Coordinates of C-alpha atoms and ligand atoms in Angstrom, one line a residue:
M905 CA 0.0 0.0 0.0
S906 CA 1.3 3.5 -0.8
S907 CA 2.5 5.3 2.3
N908 CA 2.1 8.9 1.3
N909 CA -1.7 9.2 0.4
W910 CA -1.1 8.4 -3.3
F911 CA -3.1 5.7 -5.0
D912 CA -3.5 4.5 -8.5
V913 CA -7.3 5.0 -8.2
V914 CA -9.4 6.7 -5.6
V915 CA -13.1 5.6 -5.8
V916 CA -15.5 8.1 -4.0
G917 CA -18.6 6.3 -2.7
G918 CA -19.0 2.6 -1.9
G919 CA -22.6 2.1 -3.1
S920 CA -24.1 0.0 -5.8
A921 CA -21.4 1.0 -8.3
G922 CA -18.5 2.0 -6.1
A923 CA -18.3 -1.3 -4.2
V924 CA -18.3 -3.1 -7.5
L925 CA -15.5 -0.9 -8.9
A926 CA -13.3 -1.2 -5.7
A927 CA -13.6 -5.0 -5.9
R928 CA -12.9 -5.2 -9.6
L929 CA -10.1 -2.7 -9.8
S930 CA -8.2 -4.3 -6.9
E931 CA -8.3 -7.7 -8.6
D932 CA -5.0 -6.6 -10.1
L933 CA -2.7 -6.6 -7.0
S934 CA -0.3 -4.2 -8.7
R935 CA -2.9 -1.4 -8.7
T936 CA -3.5 0.5 -5.4
V937 CA -7.1 1.4 -4.8
L938 CA -8.6 3.6 -2.1
L939 CA -12.4 3.5 -1.5
L940 CA -13.8 6.5 0.4
E941 CA -17.2 6.1 1.9
A942 CA -19.0 8.8 3.8
G943 CA -21.0 6.3 5.9
P944 CA -19.8 3.5 8.1
A945 CA -17.8 0.7 6.5
Y946 CA -19.2 -2.2 8.5
G947 CA -17.5 -5.5 8.6
L948 CA -19.5 -8.3 7.0
G949 CA -21.0 -9.5 10.3
E950 CA -21.6 -6.0 11.6
Y951 CA -24.5 -4.8 9.4
P952 CA -27.5 -3.8 11.5
D953 CA -30.8 -5.6 10.7
V954 CA -32.3 -2.6 8.9
L955 CA -29.6 -2.9 6.2
I956 CA -29.9 -6.7 5.9
D957 CA -33.5 -7.7 6.4
A958 CA -35.1 -7.5 3.0
E959 CA -38.6 -6.9 4.6
R960 CA -37.3 -3.6 6.0
V961 CA -37.0 -1.1 3.2
G962 CA -35.8 2.5 3.2
G963 CA -33.1 2.3 5.9
D964 CA -33.1 4.6 8.9
E965 CA -31.9 8.1 9.8
E966 CA -28.5 6.9 11.0
H967 CA -27.7 5.6 7.5
D968 CA -29.3 8.3 5.3
W969 CA -28.2 11.6 3.8
G970 CA -31.5 13.3 4.8
F971 CA -32.0 14.8 1.3
V972 CA -35.4 16.2 0.3
A973 CA -36.7 16.7 -3.2
H974 CA -39.2 19.2 -4.6
L975 CA -41.7 17.3 -6.7
G976 CA -42.1 20.1 -9.2
Q977 CA -43.2 23.7 -9.8
L978 CA -46.6 22.9 -11.2
G979 CA -48.9 24.3 -8.5
A980 CA -50.5 21.3 -6.9
L981 CA -47.3 19.3 -7.3
D982 CA -45.0 21.6 -5.6
R983 CA -44.3 19.7 -2.4
E984 CA -41.2 18.6 -0.6
I985 CA -40.7 14.9 0.0
P986 CA -37.9 12.8 1.5
A987 CA -35.4 11.6 -1.1
P988 CA -33.7 8.7 0.8
R989 CA -30.1 7.8 -0.2
A990 CA -28.1 5.5 1.9
K991 CA -25.0 6.6 3.7
V992 CA -23.1 3.3 4.3
L993 CA -20.8 0.9 2.6
G994 CA -23.2 -0.8 0.1
G995 CA -25.0 2.5 -0.6
S996 CA -28.6 2.5 -1.6
S997 CA -28.4 -1.2 -2.4
A998 CA -28.4 -1.7 1.3
I999 CA -31.8 0.0 1.9
N1000 CA -33.7 -0.8 -1.3
M1001 CA -36.5 -3.2 -2.0
G1002 CA -34.1 -5.7 -3.6
V1003 CA -36.0 -5.8 -6.9
A1004 CA -33.5 -7.0 -9.6
L1005 CA -34.8 -6.2 -13.0
R1006 CA -32.5 -5.6 -16.0
A1007 CA -33.0 -2.6 -18.3
R1008 CA -34.6 -3.8 -21.5
P1009 CA -33.5 -3.7 -25.2
S1010 CA -35.6 -0.7 -25.8
D1011 CA -34.0 1.2 -22.9
F1012 CA -30.5 0.6 -24.4
A1013 CA -31.8 1.7 -27.8
A1014 CA -32.5 5.1 -26.1
W1015 CA -29.0 5.2 -24.7
I1016 CA -27.5 4.5 -28.2
A1017 CA -29.7 7.3 -29.6
R1018 CA -27.7 9.7 -27.4
G1019 CA -24.6 8.9 -29.4
V1020 CA -22.7 6.5 -27.1
S1021 CA -21.3 3.3 -28.4
G1022 CA -20.9 -0.1 -26.7
W1023 CA -24.2 0.1 -24.9
S1024 CA -26.6 -1.8 -27.2
W1025 CA -28.5 -4.8 -25.8
G1026 CA -26.1 -7.1 -27.6
D1027 CA -23.2 -5.3 -25.9
V1028 CA -24.5 -5.5 -22.4
L1029 CA -26.2 -8.9 -22.2
E1030 CA -22.9 -10.6 -21.6
T1031 CA -22.2 -8.2 -18.7
F1032 CA -25.6 -8.9 -17.2
R1033 CA -25.0 -12.6 -17.5
G1034 CA -21.5 -12.4 -16.1
L1035 CA -22.4 -10.4 -12.9
E1036 CA -25.2 -12.6 -11.7
N1037 CA -25.5 -16.0 -10.1
T1038 CA -29.0 -17.4 -10.4
D1039 CA -30.5 -20.8 -10.3
S1040 CA -33.3 -20.3 -12.8
G1041 CA -34.1 -19.2 -16.3
E1042 CA -32.5 -20.0 -19.7
D1043 CA -28.7 -20.2 -19.9
R1044 CA -28.6 -17.9 -22.9
F1045 CA -29.9 -15.1 -20.7
H1046 CA -28.6 -16.0 -17.3
G1047 CA -25.3 -16.4 -15.5
R1048 CA -24.6 -19.0 -12.8
S1049 CA -21.4 -18.0 -11.2
G1050 CA -21.1 -14.2 -11.0
P1051 CA -20.8 -12.3 -7.7
F1052 CA -24.3 -11.0 -7.5
P1053 CA -27.0 -13.4 -6.2
I1054 CA -30.4 -13.0 -8.0
R1055 CA -33.4 -15.2 -7.3
Q1056 CA -36.6 -15.5 -9.2
R1057 CA -39.5 -15.6 -6.9
T1058 CA -42.1 -18.3 -7.8
Y1059 CA -45.9 -17.9 -7.8
E1060 CA -46.1 -20.4 -5.0
E1061 CA -43.9 -18.3 -2.7
L1062 CA -46.1 -15.3 -3.0
T1063 CA -48.9 -14.2 -0.7
P1064 CA -52.5 -15.1 -1.7
S1065 CA -53.2 -11.5 -2.6
V1066 CA -50.2 -11.1 -4.8
R1067 CA -51.1 -14.4 -6.5
A1068 CA -54.5 -12.9 -7.0
F1069 CA -52.9 -9.8 -8.6
I1070 CA -51.1 -12.0 -11.1
D1071 CA -54.3 -14.0 -11.9
A1072 CA -56.3 -10.7 -12.3
A1073 CA -53.7 -9.2 -14.7
E1074 CA -53.9 -12.4 -16.7
Q1075 CA -57.7 -12.1 -16.7
Q1076 CA -57.2 -8.6 -18.1
G1077 CA -55.3 -10.0 -21.0
Y1078 CA -51.7 -9.5 -19.9
R1079 CA -49.1 -12.2 -20.7
R1080 CA -48.1 -14.2 -17.7
G1081 CA -44.4 -15.0 -17.4
D1082 CA -42.0 -16.3 -14.9
D1083 CA -38.7 -14.6 -15.8
P1084 CA -38.8 -10.8 -16.5
N1085 CA -35.1 -10.9 -17.2
G1086 CA -35.5 -13.5 -19.9
H1087 CA -36.6 -13.6 -23.5
R1088 CA -39.8 -11.5 -22.9
C1089 CA -40.1 -8.8 -20.2
D1090 CA -43.7 -7.6 -21.0
G1091 CA -46.7 -8.8 -19.0
V1092 CA -47.0 -9.9 -15.4
S1093 CA -44.6 -12.1 -13.4
P1094 CA -43.5 -12.8 -9.8
V1095 CA -40.7 -10.3 -9.0
T1096 CA -37.0 -11.0 -9.3
L1097 CA -34.9 -10.1 -6.3
N1098 CA -31.3 -10.0 -5.1
V1099 CA -32.5 -11.5 -1.8
V1100 CA -31.4 -14.9 -0.5
A1101 CA -33.0 -16.4 2.6
G1102 CA -34.4 -13.0 3.5
V1103 CA -31.1 -11.2 3.3
R1104 CA -30.8 -8.2 0.9
Q1105 CA -27.6 -8.9 -1.0
H1106 CA -26.2 -5.4 -1.2
T1107 CA -23.0 -4.8 -3.0
A1108 CA -20.9 -4.5 0.1
L1109 CA -21.9 -8.1 0.9
A1110 CA -21.8 -9.5 -2.6
Y1111 CA -18.6 -7.8 -3.9
L1112 CA -16.6 -6.7 -0.9
T1113 CA -16.2 -10.1 0.5
E1114 CA -13.7 -11.0 3.3
Q1115 CA -11.3 -12.2 0.7
V1116 CA -11.5 -8.9 -1.3
R1117 CA -11.2 -6.8 1.9
R1118 CA -8.0 -8.6 2.8
R1119 CA -6.3 -7.6 -0.4
P1120 CA -3.1 -5.6 0.4
N1121 CA -3.7 -3.1 -2.4
L1122 CA -7.3 -2.1 -1.3
M1123 CA -8.0 0.4 1.4
V1124 CA -11.6 1.1 2.4
L1125 CA -12.1 4.2 4.6
G1126 CA -15.5 4.6 6.1
R1127 CA -16.9 7.8 7.6
T1128 CA -14.8 9.7 5.2
E1129 CA -16.7 12.3 3.1
A1130 CA -15.2 13.7 -0.1
D1131 CA -15.6 17.5 -0.5
R1132 CA -14.1 18.0 -4.0
V1133 CA -11.8 16.9 -6.7
L1134 CA -8.5 18.8 -7.0
F1135 CA -7.0 19.7 -10.3
S1136 CA -3.7 20.8 -11.8
G1137 CA -5.0 22.7 -14.9
Q1138 CA -7.4 20.3 -16.5
T1139 CA -6.0 17.2 -14.9
A1140 CA -7.6 15.7 -11.8
T1141 CA -4.9 15.0 -9.2
G1142 CA -6.6 14.1 -6.0
V1143 CA -9.6 14.3 -3.7
R1144 CA -10.0 16.6 -0.7
T1145 CA -12.2 15.3 2.1
V1146 CA -14.5 17.4 4.3
D1147 CA -11.9 17.3 7.1
G1148 CA -9.3 18.7 4.8
T1149 CA -7.2 15.5 4.1
V1150 CA -5.9 15.2 0.6
Y1151 CA -5.6 11.8 -1.2
E1152 CA -3.7 12.0 -4.5
A1153 CA -4.4 9.6 -7.3
G1154 CA -3.5 8.7 -10.8
Q1155 CA -7.2 8.4 -11.5
I1156 CA -10.4 9.4 -9.6
I1157 CA -13.8 7.8 -10.0
L1158 CA -16.8 9.4 -8.5
S1159 CA -19.4 6.8 -7.5
A1160 CA -21.3 8.9 -5.0
G1161 CA -24.7 8.4 -6.6
S1162 CA -27.0 10.7 -8.7
Y1163 CA -27.1 13.3 -6.0
G1164 CA -23.6 12.9 -4.5
S1165 CA -21.5 12.7 -7.6
A1166 CA -23.2 15.7 -9.2
A1167 CA -22.7 17.7 -6.0
I1168 CA -19.0 16.8 -5.9
L1169 CA -18.6 17.7 -9.5
L1170 CA -20.2 21.1 -9.0
R1171 CA -18.0 21.9 -5.9
S1172 CA -15.0 20.9 -8.0
G1173 CA -15.7 23.4 -10.7
I1174 CA -17.4 21.1 -13.2
G1175 CA -20.9 22.3 -14.1
P1176 CA -22.8 25.1 -15.7
A1177 CA -20.4 28.1 -15.7
R1178 CA -23.2 30.6 -14.7
D1179 CA -24.2 28.5 -11.7
L1180 CA -20.6 28.0 -10.6
A1181 CA -20.0 31.8 -10.8
G1182 CA -22.9 32.2 -8.4
L1183 CA -21.3 29.8 -6.0
A1184 CA -17.9 31.5 -6.3
V1185 CA -16.4 28.3 -7.6
D1186 CA -13.7 28.5 -10.3
V1187 CA -14.8 26.9 -13.5
V1188 CA -12.7 23.9 -14.6
A1189 CA -15.2 22.6 -17.2
D1190 CA -18.4 24.2 -18.3
L1191 CA -20.7 21.2 -18.5
P1192 CA -24.5 20.7 -17.9
V1193 CA -24.1 18.8 -14.6
G1194 CA -27.4 18.4 -12.8
Q1195 CA -29.6 19.5 -15.7
R1196 CA -31.1 16.2 -16.8
L1197 CA -32.2 14.6 -13.6
Q1198 CA -34.7 11.8 -14.3
E1199 CA -37.1 10.2 -11.8
Q1200 CA -40.0 8.0 -12.2
P1201 CA -43.4 9.3 -10.8
I1202 CA -45.5 6.8 -8.9
Y1203 CA -49.1 6.7 -7.7
T1204 CA -50.1 4.0 -5.2
S1205 CA -53.6 2.5 -4.8
V1206 CA -54.2 0.6 -1.6
Y1207 CA -56.6 -2.3 -1.0
T1208 CA -57.5 -3.9 2.4
L1209 CA -57.3 -7.7 2.5
R1210 CA -60.0 -10.1 3.5
P1211 CA -59.1 -12.2 6.7
E1212 CA -58.6 -15.4 4.6
A1213 CA -56.0 -13.7 2.4
C1214 CA -54.3 -11.3 4.9
A1215 CA -50.7 -12.6 4.7
M1216 CA -48.3 -9.7 4.1
S1217 CA -44.9 -11.4 3.9
P1218 CA -43.0 -11.5 1.7
R1219 CA -43.6 -7.9 1.0
A1220 CA -42.3 -7.7 -2.6
G1221 CA -44.5 -9.6 -4.9
A1222 CA -45.1 -9.1 -8.6
V1223 CA -44.6 -6.7 -11.5
L1224 CA -46.6 -5.9 -14.5
S1225 CA -44.8 -4.2 -17.4
A1226 CA -46.9 -2.7 -20.2
A1227 CA -46.8 -0.1 -23.0
S1228 CA -49.0 3.0 -22.7
S1229 CA -50.9 4.1 -25.7
Q1230 CA -48.2 6.8 -26.2
A1231 CA -45.1 4.5 -25.7
H1232 CA -42.3 5.0 -28.2
G1233 CA -40.3 2.4 -30.0
G1234 CA -41.3 -0.8 -28.2
E1235 CA -40.7 0.6 -24.8
L1236 CA -42.7 -0.6 -21.8
D1237 CA -43.3 2.7 -20.1
L1238 CA -45.7 1.6 -17.5
M1239 CA -45.1 -0.6 -14.5
V1240 CA -47.5 -1.7 -11.8
A1241 CA -45.8 -3.3 -8.8
A1242 CA -47.8 -5.3 -6.3
A1243 CA -46.3 -5.3 -2.8
H1244 CA -47.4 -5.1 0.8
P1245 CA -46.9 -2.0 2.9
P1246 CA -45.1 -2.3 6.2
T1247 CA -47.3 -4.2 8.7
L1248 CA -47.7 -1.1 10.9
N1249 CA -49.9 0.8 8.6
P1250 CA -53.2 2.6 9.4
V1251 CA -55.5 0.4 7.3
G1252 CA -54.3 -3.0 8.7
A1253 CA -53.7 -5.9 6.3
A1254 CA -53.3 -4.4 2.9
I1255 CA -51.8 -4.6 -0.5
A1256 CA -50.5 -1.7 -2.6
L1257 CA -50.6 -1.5 -6.4
A1258 CA -48.0 1.1 -7.3
A1259 CA -48.4 2.4 -10.9
S1260 CA -45.3 4.1 -12.2
L1261 CA -44.4 6.0 -15.4
V1262 CA -41.0 4.4 -15.8
R1263 CA -40.0 6.2 -19.0
P1264 CA -40.8 9.8 -18.2
E1265 CA -39.8 12.7 -20.5
S1266 CA -39.9 15.3 -17.7
R1267 CA -36.5 16.4 -16.5
G1268 CA -35.5 17.7 -13.1
T1269 CA -32.4 19.5 -11.8
L1270 CA -29.9 19.3 -9.0
R1271 CA -28.1 22.6 -7.9
L1272 CA -26.1 23.7 -5.0
R1273 CA -27.0 26.3 -2.4
S1274 CA -23.4 26.9 -1.7
A1275 CA -20.0 25.3 -2.1
D1276 CA -20.1 24.1 1.5
P1277 CA -20.3 20.3 1.5
N1278 CA -22.5 20.5 4.6
D1279 CA -25.2 22.3 2.6
R1280 CA -27.7 19.8 1.1
P1281 CA -28.2 20.1 -2.7
V1282 CA -31.4 21.6 -4.1
I1283 CA -33.2 18.7 -5.9
E1284 CA -36.1 19.5 -8.2
N1285 CA -37.7 16.3 -9.5
N1286 CA -40.1 18.3 -11.7
L1287 CA -42.4 15.2 -12.1
L1288 CA -45.2 15.3 -14.6
A1289 CA -44.0 18.5 -16.2
T1290 CA -45.4 17.5 -19.6
A1291 CA -49.0 16.7 -20.6
R1292 CA -47.8 13.4 -22.2
D1293 CA -46.3 12.3 -18.8
R1294 CA -49.5 13.2 -17.0
D1295 CA -51.6 11.3 -19.5
R1296 CA -49.4 8.2 -19.4
L1297 CA -49.3 8.0 -15.6
L1298 CA -53.1 8.5 -15.5
E1299 CA -53.3 5.5 -17.9
G1300 CA -51.1 3.5 -15.6
V1301 CA -53.3 4.3 -12.6
K1302 CA -56.4 3.3 -14.5
L1303 CA -54.8 0.1 -15.6
S1304 CA -53.8 -0.8 -12.0
R1305 CA -57.4 0.0 -10.8
E1306 CA -58.8 -2.2 -13.5
I1307 CA -56.8 -5.1 -12.2
G1308 CA -57.9 -4.1 -8.7
R1309 CA -61.5 -4.5 -9.9
A1310 CA -60.9 -7.8 -11.8
K1311 CA -62.6 -10.8 -10.3
A1312 CA -59.5 -12.7 -9.1
F1313 CA -58.2 -9.7 -7.2
A1314 CA -61.5 -8.4 -5.9
S1315 CA -62.3 -11.8 -4.4
V1316 CA -59.4 -11.4 -1.9
T1317 CA -59.7 -7.7 -1.0
G1318 CA -62.1 -5.7 1.1
G1319 CA -62.0 -2.9 -1.4
E1320 CA -59.9 0.1 -2.6
V1321 CA -59.2 2.5 0.3
V1322 CA -56.8 4.7 -1.7
P1323 CA -57.9 6.6 -3.8
G1324 CA -61.3 5.0 -3.1
D1325 CA -64.1 3.9 -5.4
Q1326 CA -65.8 7.3 -5.4
F1327 CA -63.1 8.7 -7.7
R1328 CA -64.0 7.7 -11.2
D1329 CA -63.5 10.4 -13.8
D1330 CA -60.2 11.4 -15.3
A1331 CA -60.2 15.0 -14.1
E1332 CA -60.7 13.9 -10.5
L1333 CA -58.0 11.2 -10.8
L1334 CA -55.6 13.7 -12.3
R1335 CA -56.2 16.1 -9.4
L1336 CA -55.4 13.2 -7.0
I1337 CA -52.3 12.2 -8.9
D1338 CA -51.1 15.9 -8.7
E1339 CA -51.7 15.9 -5.0
Q1340 CA -50.4 12.5 -4.1
V1341 CA -47.8 11.5 -6.7
G1342 CA -44.5 10.3 -5.3
S1343 CA -41.1 9.3 -6.7
F1344 CA -40.0 5.7 -7.2
Q1345 CA -36.5 6.6 -5.8
H1346 CA -34.8 5.8 -9.0
A1347 CA -32.9 9.1 -9.7
T1348 CA -30.5 9.0 -12.7
S1349 CA -28.8 11.1 -15.3
T1350 CA -27.4 14.1 -13.4
A1351 CA -24.1 13.6 -15.3
P1352 CA -25.2 11.7 -18.3
M1353 CA -23.2 9.8 -20.9
G1354 CA -23.5 11.2 -24.4
G1355 CA -21.8 11.4 -27.8
D1356 CA -20.1 14.3 -29.4
S1357 CA -23.3 15.9 -30.6
D1358 CA -25.2 15.5 -27.4
E1359 CA -25.5 18.9 -25.8
W1360 CA -26.4 17.4 -22.4
A1361 CA -23.4 15.0 -22.2
V1362 CA -21.2 15.3 -19.1
V1363 CA -19.2 12.1 -19.6
D1364 CA -18.4 9.9 -22.5
G1365 CA -19.4 6.3 -23.0
A1366 CA -16.8 5.1 -20.5
G1367 CA -17.7 7.6 -17.8
A1368 CA -14.7 10.0 -18.5
V1369 CA -15.6 13.6 -17.7
L1370 CA -15.5 15.7 -20.8
G1371 CA -12.7 18.3 -21.1
V1372 CA -10.6 17.0 -18.2
A1373 CA -8.2 14.2 -17.6
N1374 CA -8.1 11.4 -15.1
L1375 CA -11.6 11.8 -13.8
R1376 CA -14.6 9.5 -14.3
V1377 CA -18.1 9.3 -12.9
I1378 CA -19.5 5.7 -12.8
D1379 CA -22.8 5.3 -11.1
A1380 CA -26.5 5.9 -11.7
S1381 CA -25.8 9.6 -12.5
I1382 CA -24.3 8.7 -15.9
I1383 CA -27.2 6.6 -17.1
P1384 CA -28.3 8.7 -20.2
E1385 CA -32.0 7.8 -20.1
V1386 CA -33.7 6.3 -17.1
P1387 CA -34.5 2.7 -17.9
S1388 CA -38.0 1.2 -17.7
V1389 CA -37.2 -0.6 -14.5
P1390 CA -35.8 0.0 -11.0
T1391 CA -32.2 1.1 -11.4
N1392 CA -30.0 -0.9 -9.0
L1393 CA -29.1 -3.9 -11.3
T1394 CA -28.5 -1.6 -14.3
T1395 CA -26.2 0.6 -12.2
I1396 CA -24.2 -2.5 -11.1
M1397 CA -24.0 -3.5 -14.8
V1398 CA -22.8 0.0 -15.8
A1399 CA -19.9 -0.4 -13.3
E1400 CA -19.1 -3.9 -14.5
H1401 CA -19.3 -2.9 -18.1
I1402 CA -17.0 0.1 -17.9
Y1403 CA -14.6 -2.0 -15.8
R1404 CA -14.6 -4.8 -18.4
N1405 CA -14.3 -2.7 -21.5
T1406 CA -12.1 0.1 -20.3
L1407 CA -10.5 -0.3 -16.8
A1408 CA -9.5 -4.0 -16.7
R1409 CA -5.8 -4.4 -17.2
Ligands
LIG2697 C1 -35.8 3.4 -0.7 C2 -35.2 3.0 -2.0 C3 -35.7 1.8 -2.6 C4 -35.2 1.4 -3.9 N1 -35.6 0.2 -4.4 C5 -35.0 -0.3 -5.4 C6 -35.2 -1.7 -5.9 O1 -36.0 -2.4 -5.3 N2 -34.6 -2.1 -7.0 C7 -33.8 -1.3 -7.7 O2 -33.3 -1.8 -8.7 N3 -33.5 -0.1 -7.3 C8 -34.0 0.4 -6.2 N4 -33.7 1.7 -5.7 C9 -32.7 2.4 -6.5 C10 -31.2 1.9 -6.4 O3 -31.0 1.5 -5.1 C11 -30.3 3.0 -6.8 O4 -30.5 3.3 -8.2 C12 -28.8 2.5 -6.8 O5 -28.5 2.0 -5.5 C13 -27.9 3.7 -7.1 O6 -26.6 3.3 -7.0 P1 -25.4 4.4 -7.0 O7 -24.1 3.6 -7.0 O8 -25.6 5.3 -8.1 O9 -25.6 5.2 -5.7 P2 -25.6 4.7 -4.2 O10 -25.8 3.2 -4.1 O11 -26.6 5.6 -3.5 O12 -24.1 4.9 -3.6 C14 -23.6 6.2 -3.4 C15 -22.6 6.0 -2.3 O13 -21.7 7.1 -2.2 C16 -21.6 7.6 -0.9 N5 -21.3 9.0 -1.0 C17 -22.1 10.0 -1.4 N6 -21.5 11.2 -1.4 C18 -20.3 11.0 -0.9 C19 -19.1 11.8 -0.5 N7 -19.2 13.1 -0.7 N8 -18.0 11.2 0.0 C20 -18.0 9.9 0.2 N9 -19.0 9.0 -0.1 C21 -20.1 9.6 -0.6 C22 -22.9 7.3 -0.3 O14 -22.9 7.3 1.1 C23 -23.3 5.9 -0.9 O15 -22.7 4.9 -0.1 C24 -34.2 2.1 -4.5 C25 -33.7 3.3 -3.9 C26 -34.1 3.7 -2.7 C27 -33.6 4.9 -2.1

């Protein structure tokens, strides 16, 4: 290990992407790697239950950044809601629901359309196969020996009401499948999870194993928050932490997540020149950091359960993927997820059908209040900013309620308590959506990849920040277009793919 705070690579943030990169980069024992994580770097046996138990979702205050997001500036929508992001080794993969769905061929077509190469479905399938170990599905789509455990839940393992949701969706004419990461991803299926025996397999467990942590060339520093990247001219030379320590490096990789990486870039002088001037930060590169934030809007209907079908565990259940009447190019822009709320909820035994517009066209922003790393960034989700997005989410909500009324589902529920049967016409439903819409917590694209002619590009197709040397961003922030699924597995794939194609020696 280097003795004078110099490393071949410093990775900032040990979350879904950063833990993968630290593990992969340190496979080559001649490369020194430092992983800086703002939250605690627990040993494998030290993780508290809230970060391990897959039934407990969303973490707790002790392991969260405490961010809030404005939903939008459209009157009824302009509310502030929590924007949870984990602060712990393992990152948001340690607090999430554990749903493990791959981005689809149509999602990657949208990435390619932004001018990046090497990201077609044909390019990434092998990386998806290589990272997973799963015991089901067809070999041509699935890997058996990768580091990341993925398990396909079966119909029999689900609660009676989730099974009824699947039956009802089928009654409504949707294809019933058993592998949404396989040949066909449309229709309804039991959910796929990175959960084994009730344990959420976050990246600090799956990638930063005892063996990896013992490598002499890898140093993992917890409770160490990066402030900014330091430059000599246009060349990144190191990272300064909030307590003023400087770590010098041949290469710096920001993996601090969609909010964290963008904030570090802005504090480092990489962002819109006008905004940086307002923060009194010297401009290193004038790039549109934080201008293309993407987040999936969600509206949740809730149904009480009849006593004979009141089981609520396991919580995660089934997903339906469908195309709205305005979907582009084969995309599945609507998702309805059937899951149980936490048991301590006001309506008692219940099931929630969460309808989400997973390919929104509305764009949000992330800005800084000041260059002080202790100031939280200003996050504007700007959900449902276009008429097309509002119409499509309305369609998704109507679709989920139709399933809610279908015979198989209605036979196990005591009725719809949210929004409630009295709300019928589109205008009323739109008003409710405006008032109650939430975010699916899948923020991406604050530092998007893009080709030469993409005016929104912040990094190239290998995560290298444009206009500077020795600095990459590799995490959910570089996803150019939010995929039509939850984002964890795709973020892990992005880290693996850039490692494989660019960083592996
Ligand atoms: C409540 C919730 C539920 C979700 N459910 C699902 C789901 O079921 N399935 C799914 O696919 N996706 C889900 N997601 C989304 C998914 O977890 C994220 O897309 C994914 O984890 C993002 O990975 P990342 O590497 O970009 O960021 P993160 O995993 O958030 O990692 C960023 C890391 O960087 C650290 N960091 C940040 N700033 C600094 C700094 N200045 N210095 C040092 N370290 C820093 C953070 O502490 C964190 O450890 C969910 C998210 C949330 C919040």
